[in-house]
GROMACS .gro file of C-alpha atoms in nm:
model
  238
    1MET     CA    1   9.240   4.785  24.072
    2ASN     CA    2   9.200   4.418  24.164
    3LYS     CA    3   8.846   4.294  24.218
    4ILE     CA    4   8.785   4.059  24.511
    5LEU     CA    5   8.468   3.861  24.581
    6VAL     CA    6   8.394   3.772  24.944
    7ILE     CA    7   8.148   3.486  24.998
    8ASP     CA    8   8.058   3.440  25.366
    9ASP     CA    9   7.721   3.404  25.537
   10ASP     CA   10   7.856   3.559  25.858
   11GLU     CA   11   7.756   3.924  25.818
   12ALA     CA   12   8.014   4.051  26.066
   13VAL     CA   13   8.304   3.865  25.903
   14ASN     CA   14   8.186   3.957  25.555
   15GLU     CA   15   8.169   4.327  25.642
   16LEU     CA   16   8.499   4.323  25.832
   17VAL     CA   17   8.684   4.168  25.539
   18LYS     CA   18   8.513   4.395  25.285
   19ILE     CA   19   8.590   4.718  25.471
   20ASN     CA   20   8.954   4.633  25.539
   21LEU     CA   21   9.026   4.519  25.187
   22GLU     CA   22   8.861   4.831  25.046
   23LEU     CA   23   9.082   5.042  25.275
   24ALA     CA   24   9.378   4.849  25.132
   25GLY     CA   25   9.277   4.965  24.783
   26TYR     CA   26   9.080   4.670  24.645
   27ASN     CA   27   8.743   4.674  24.473
   28VAL     CA   28   8.538   4.437  24.691
   29ILE     CA   29   8.200   4.280  24.620
   30SER     CA   30   8.028   4.042  24.860
   31ALA     CA   31   7.775   3.762  24.872
   32ARG     CA   32   7.609   3.601  25.174
   33ASP     CA   33   7.551   3.247  25.050
   34GLY     CA   34   7.695   2.992  24.813
   35ILE     CA   35   7.429   3.023  24.543
   36SER     CA   36   7.453   3.400  24.504
   37GLY     CA   37   7.830   3.378  24.551
   38PHE     CA   38   7.874   3.142  24.258
   39ALA     CA   39   7.644   3.360  24.047
   40ALA     CA   40   7.851   3.667  24.140
   41ALA     CA   41   8.172   3.484  24.052
   42LYS     CA   42   8.040   3.408  23.702
   43GLN     CA   43   7.902   3.759  23.647
   44GLU     CA   44   8.183   3.966  23.801
   45GLN     CA   45   8.478   3.737  23.716
   46PRO     CA   46   8.686   3.865  24.008
   47ASP     CA   47   9.064   3.850  24.036
   48LEU     CA   48   9.039   3.657  24.364
   49ILE     CA   49   8.768   3.489  24.572
   50ILE     CA   50   8.759   3.466  24.952
   51LEU     CA   51   8.526   3.177  25.031
   52ASP     CA   52   8.383   3.054  25.361
   53VAL     CA   53   8.340   2.679  25.410
   54MET     CA   54   8.041   2.653  25.641
   55MET     CA   55   7.739   2.808  25.470
   56PRO     CA   56   7.376   2.691  25.458
   57ASP     CA   57   7.235   2.508  25.155
   58VAL     CA   58   7.551   2.519  24.943
   59ASP     CA   59   7.880   2.497  25.131
   60GLY     CA   60   8.215   2.641  25.030
   61TYR     CA   61   8.355   2.313  24.900
   62THR     CA   62   8.066   2.282  24.655
   63VAL     CA   63   8.110   2.642  24.541
   64ALA     CA   64   8.485   2.589  24.492
   65LYS     CA   65   8.422   2.272  24.293
   66ARG     CA   66   8.171   2.451  24.067
   67ILE     CA   67   8.417   2.735  24.012
   68ARG     CA   68   8.692   2.493  23.911
   69GLU     CA   69   8.453   2.320  23.668
   70ASN     CA   70   8.342   2.646  23.502
   71PRO     CA   71   8.566   2.729  23.203
   72GLU     CA   72   8.524   3.107  23.242
   73ILE     CA   73   8.635   3.129  23.605
   74LYS     CA   74   8.816   2.799  23.669
   75ASP     CA   75   9.156   2.966  23.715
   76THR     CA   76   9.037   3.228  23.967
   77PRO     CA   77   9.250   3.200  24.283
   78ILE     CA   78   9.056   3.103  24.597
   79ILE     CA   79   9.138   3.162  24.962
   80MET     CA   80   8.917   2.946  25.181
   81LEU     CA   81   8.804   3.062  25.526
   82THR     CA   82   8.696   2.812  25.787
   83ALA     CA   83   8.642   2.776  26.158
   84LEU     CA   84   8.753   2.416  26.120
   85GLY     CA   85   9.120   2.363  26.195
   86MET     CA   86   9.118   1.992  26.120
   87LEU     CA   87   9.371   1.862  25.871
   88ASP     CA   88   9.115   1.671  25.664
   89ASN     CA   89   8.933   1.994  25.582
   90LYS     CA   90   9.249   2.154  25.446
   91VAL     CA   91   9.326   1.847  25.237
   92LYS     CA   92   8.972   1.845  25.097
   93GLY     CA   93   9.001   2.210  24.998
   94PHE     CA   94   9.339   2.163  24.827
   95ASP     CA   95   9.211   1.851  24.651
   96ILE     CA   96   8.932   2.060  24.498
   97GLY     CA   97   9.181   2.322  24.383
   98VAL     CA   98   9.174   2.590  24.654
   99ASP     CA   99   9.493   2.799  24.649
  100ASP     CA  100   9.523   2.899  25.014
  101TYR     CA  101   9.354   2.838  25.347
  102LEU     CA  102   9.296   3.058  25.652
  103VAL     CA  103   9.145   2.935  25.978
  104LYS     CA  104   8.905   3.154  26.178
  105PRO     CA  105   8.959   3.354  26.385
  106PHE     CA  106   9.230   3.518  26.178
  107GLU     CA  107   9.415   3.849  26.183
  108ILE     CA  108   9.315   4.092  25.909
  109GLU     CA  109   9.682   4.167  25.844
  110GLU     CA  110   9.745   3.798  25.780
  111LEU     CA  111   9.458   3.788  25.533
  112LYS     CA  112   9.594   4.095  25.353
  113VAL     CA  113   9.939   3.937  25.330
  114ARG     CA  114   9.794   3.625  25.172
  115VAL     CA  115   9.574   3.826  24.935
  116ARG     CA  116   9.874   4.032  24.819
  117ALA     CA  117  10.092   3.724  24.777
  118LEU     CA  118   9.832   3.531  24.579
  119LEU     CA  119   9.745   3.824  24.353
  120LYS     CA  120  10.112   3.896  24.294
  121ARG     CA  121  10.176   3.539  24.190
  122THR     CA  122   9.869   3.497  23.969
  123ASP     CA  123   9.888   3.845  23.815
  124LYS     CA  124  10.250   3.811  23.716
  125ILE     CA  125  10.319   3.670  23.372
  126PRO     CA  126  10.631   3.458  23.402
  127GLU     CA  127  10.929   3.599  23.211
  128SER     CA  128  10.962   3.264  23.040
  129ALA     CA  129  10.606   3.295  22.907
  130ALA     CA  130  10.662   3.649  22.784
  131THR     CA  131  10.975   3.546  22.596
  132LYS     CA  132  10.833   3.211  22.484
  133GLU     CA  133  11.123   3.042  22.664
  134VAL     CA  134  11.101   2.666  22.706
  135LEU     CA  135  11.233   2.523  23.031
  136GLN     CA  136  11.389   2.180  23.004
  137ALA     CA  137  11.580   1.935  23.222
  138GLY     CA  138  11.629   1.573  23.123
  139ASP     CA  139  11.301   1.419  23.007
  140ILE     CA  140  11.093   1.708  23.139
  141THR     CA  141  10.995   2.021  22.949
  142LEU     CA  142  10.784   2.302  23.093
  143LEU     CA  143  10.565   2.502  22.854
  144PRO     CA  144  10.494   2.836  23.029
  145GLU     CA  145  10.247   2.970  22.774
  146THR     CA  146  10.002   2.687  22.839
  147TYR     CA  147  10.097   2.588  23.195
  148SER     CA  148  10.181   2.239  23.075
  149VAL     CA  149  10.451   1.981  23.140
  150LYS     CA  150  10.586   1.758  22.866
  151ILE     CA  151  10.766   1.427  22.913
  152LYS     CA  152  10.911   1.313  22.582
  153ASP     CA  153  10.613   1.339  22.346
  154LYS     CA  154  10.329   1.344  22.601
  155ILE     CA  155  10.181   1.657  22.761
  156ALA     CA  156   9.983   1.715  23.082
  157LYS     CA  157   9.808   2.035  23.185
  158VAL     CA  158   9.891   2.158  23.536
  159THR     CA  159   9.766   2.439  23.758
  160PRO     CA  160   9.974   2.758  23.803
  161ILE     CA  161  10.079   2.645  24.153
  162GLU     CA  162  10.178   2.300  24.025
  163PHE     CA  163  10.370   2.463  23.740
  164ASP     CA  164  10.557   2.686  23.984
  165ILE     CA  165  10.644   2.391  24.209
  166ILE     CA  166  10.779   2.188  23.917
  167ASN     CA  167  10.973   2.492  23.796
  168LEU     CA  168  11.125   2.546  24.142
  169LEU     CA  169  11.227   2.179  24.160
  170MET     CA  170  11.367   2.203  23.808
  171GLN     CA  171  11.578   2.509  23.890
  172ASN     CA  172  11.726   2.309  24.178
  173TYR     CA  173  11.729   1.968  24.010
  174GLY     CA  174  11.960   1.716  24.170
  175ASN     CA  175  11.934   1.899  24.501
  176MET     CA  176  11.675   1.870  24.775
  177VAL     CA  177  11.422   2.153  24.804
  178SER     CA  178  11.274   2.179  25.153
  179GLY     CA  179  10.901   2.203  25.212
  180SER     CA  180  10.963   2.533  25.388
  181LYS     CA  181  11.135   2.678  25.079
  182ILE     CA  182  10.852   2.560  24.854
  183LEU     CA  183  10.591   2.730  25.075
  184THR     CA  184  10.793   3.052  25.097
  185ASP     CA  185  10.882   3.073  24.728
  186ILE     CA  186  10.549   2.962  24.582
  187TRP     CA  187  10.296   3.112  24.824
  188GLY     CA  188  10.504   3.425  24.876
  189TYR     CA  189  10.483   3.462  25.253
  190ASN     CA  190  10.675   3.327  25.547
  191PRO     CA  191  10.465   3.022  25.636
  192ASP     CA  192  10.420   2.807  25.938
  193ASP     CA  193  10.533   2.447  25.905
  194ASP     CA  194  10.248   2.327  25.684
  195VAL     CA  195  10.376   1.992  25.560
  196GLU     CA  196  10.037   1.863  25.445
  197THR     CA  197   9.987   2.152  25.202
  198ILE     CA  198  10.301   2.048  25.017
  199ARG     CA  199  10.215   1.678  25.029
  200VAL     CA  200   9.876   1.738  24.867
  201HIS     CA  201  10.021   1.943  24.581
  202ILE     CA  202  10.312   1.702  24.523
  203ARG     CA  203  10.060   1.416  24.514
  204HIS     CA  204   9.858   1.598  24.248
  205ILE     CA  205  10.172   1.664  24.042
  206ARG     CA  206  10.278   1.300  24.065
  207THR     CA  207   9.932   1.183  23.958
  208LYS     CA  208   9.951   1.400  23.646
  209LEU     CA  209  10.309   1.301  23.567
  210ASP     CA  210  10.222   0.933  23.613
  211LYS     CA  211   9.977   0.956  23.323
  212ILE     CA  212  10.248   1.065  23.080
  213SER     CA  213  10.567   0.919  23.228
  214GLY     CA  214  10.545   0.550  23.152
  215ASN     CA  215  10.746   0.346  23.402
  216LYS     CA  216  10.941   0.630  23.562
  217GLN     CA  217  10.905   0.855  23.864
  218TYR     CA  218  11.046   1.207  23.853
  219ILE     CA  219  10.998   1.346  24.204
  220GLU     CA  220  11.181   1.184  24.493
  221THR     CA  221  11.072   1.238  24.853
  222ILE     CA  222  11.358   1.303  25.092
  223TYR     CA  223  11.195   1.201  25.416
  224GLY     CA  224  11.227   1.457  25.691
  225GLY     CA  225  11.363   1.709  25.443
  226GLY     CA  226  11.184   1.784  25.120
  227TYR     CA  227  11.173   1.687  24.752
  228ARG     CA  228  11.418   1.639  24.467
  229LEU     CA  229  11.355   1.636  24.093
  230ILE     CA  230  11.520   1.354  23.899
  231PRO     CA  231  11.503   1.489  23.540
  232GLU     CA  232  11.592   1.157  23.376
  233GLY     CA  233  11.344   0.973  23.596
  234MET     CA  234  11.395   0.666  23.809
  235PRO     CA  235  11.235   0.322  23.788
  236ARG     CA  236  10.893   0.310  23.947
  237LYS     CA  237  10.887   0.119  24.275
  238LYS     CA  238  10.680  -0.200  24.257
   0.00000   0.00000   0.00000
């Protein structure tokens, strides 16, 4: 049974989420502030964390950052809840390493869909990892066992979501992959048109690849469409 930690200072929301997720078959624990929530995350080591942004004393962004910096729980998937629908808040959350984002007020069924999708993705050991398969195209090699990407003789660690995005682009290399397909295949649910989510994650991937790629770029933006992997790389634009 998957264990979920809910961190939200709004008692009504906290209880609503807890009851409905328990009815859906999850083991749910809750905290009402950021300090006790982070402590619970370290002690309970849940399979997933649902985290509110606006909390007194220690806000959700700070809690998320501390989770990502803690070696024991840094890979725990996080769904962030917020009453703020502004784009900058989503970007800030994704920059910290939040996996998904849900704006209040939200439908419980939508939350459950996202919980199931995120747990399914993070719980599943990729077949390539189980069989020690190495995925390679051109200069790029993916190492599933360590969630790493290798370009020639240099290696960069990536997050599971970043790994999955690179893998999806690699499976379709030479062809454009739309932002809509990336959201559907990686997040596991039929998304709204959330272009900025993809832009943030592609930017993070490019930053990591830049550190090991020398003078080449490996992901091409097809404006108005999506992204394309160039396995042999292309000269960096000056």
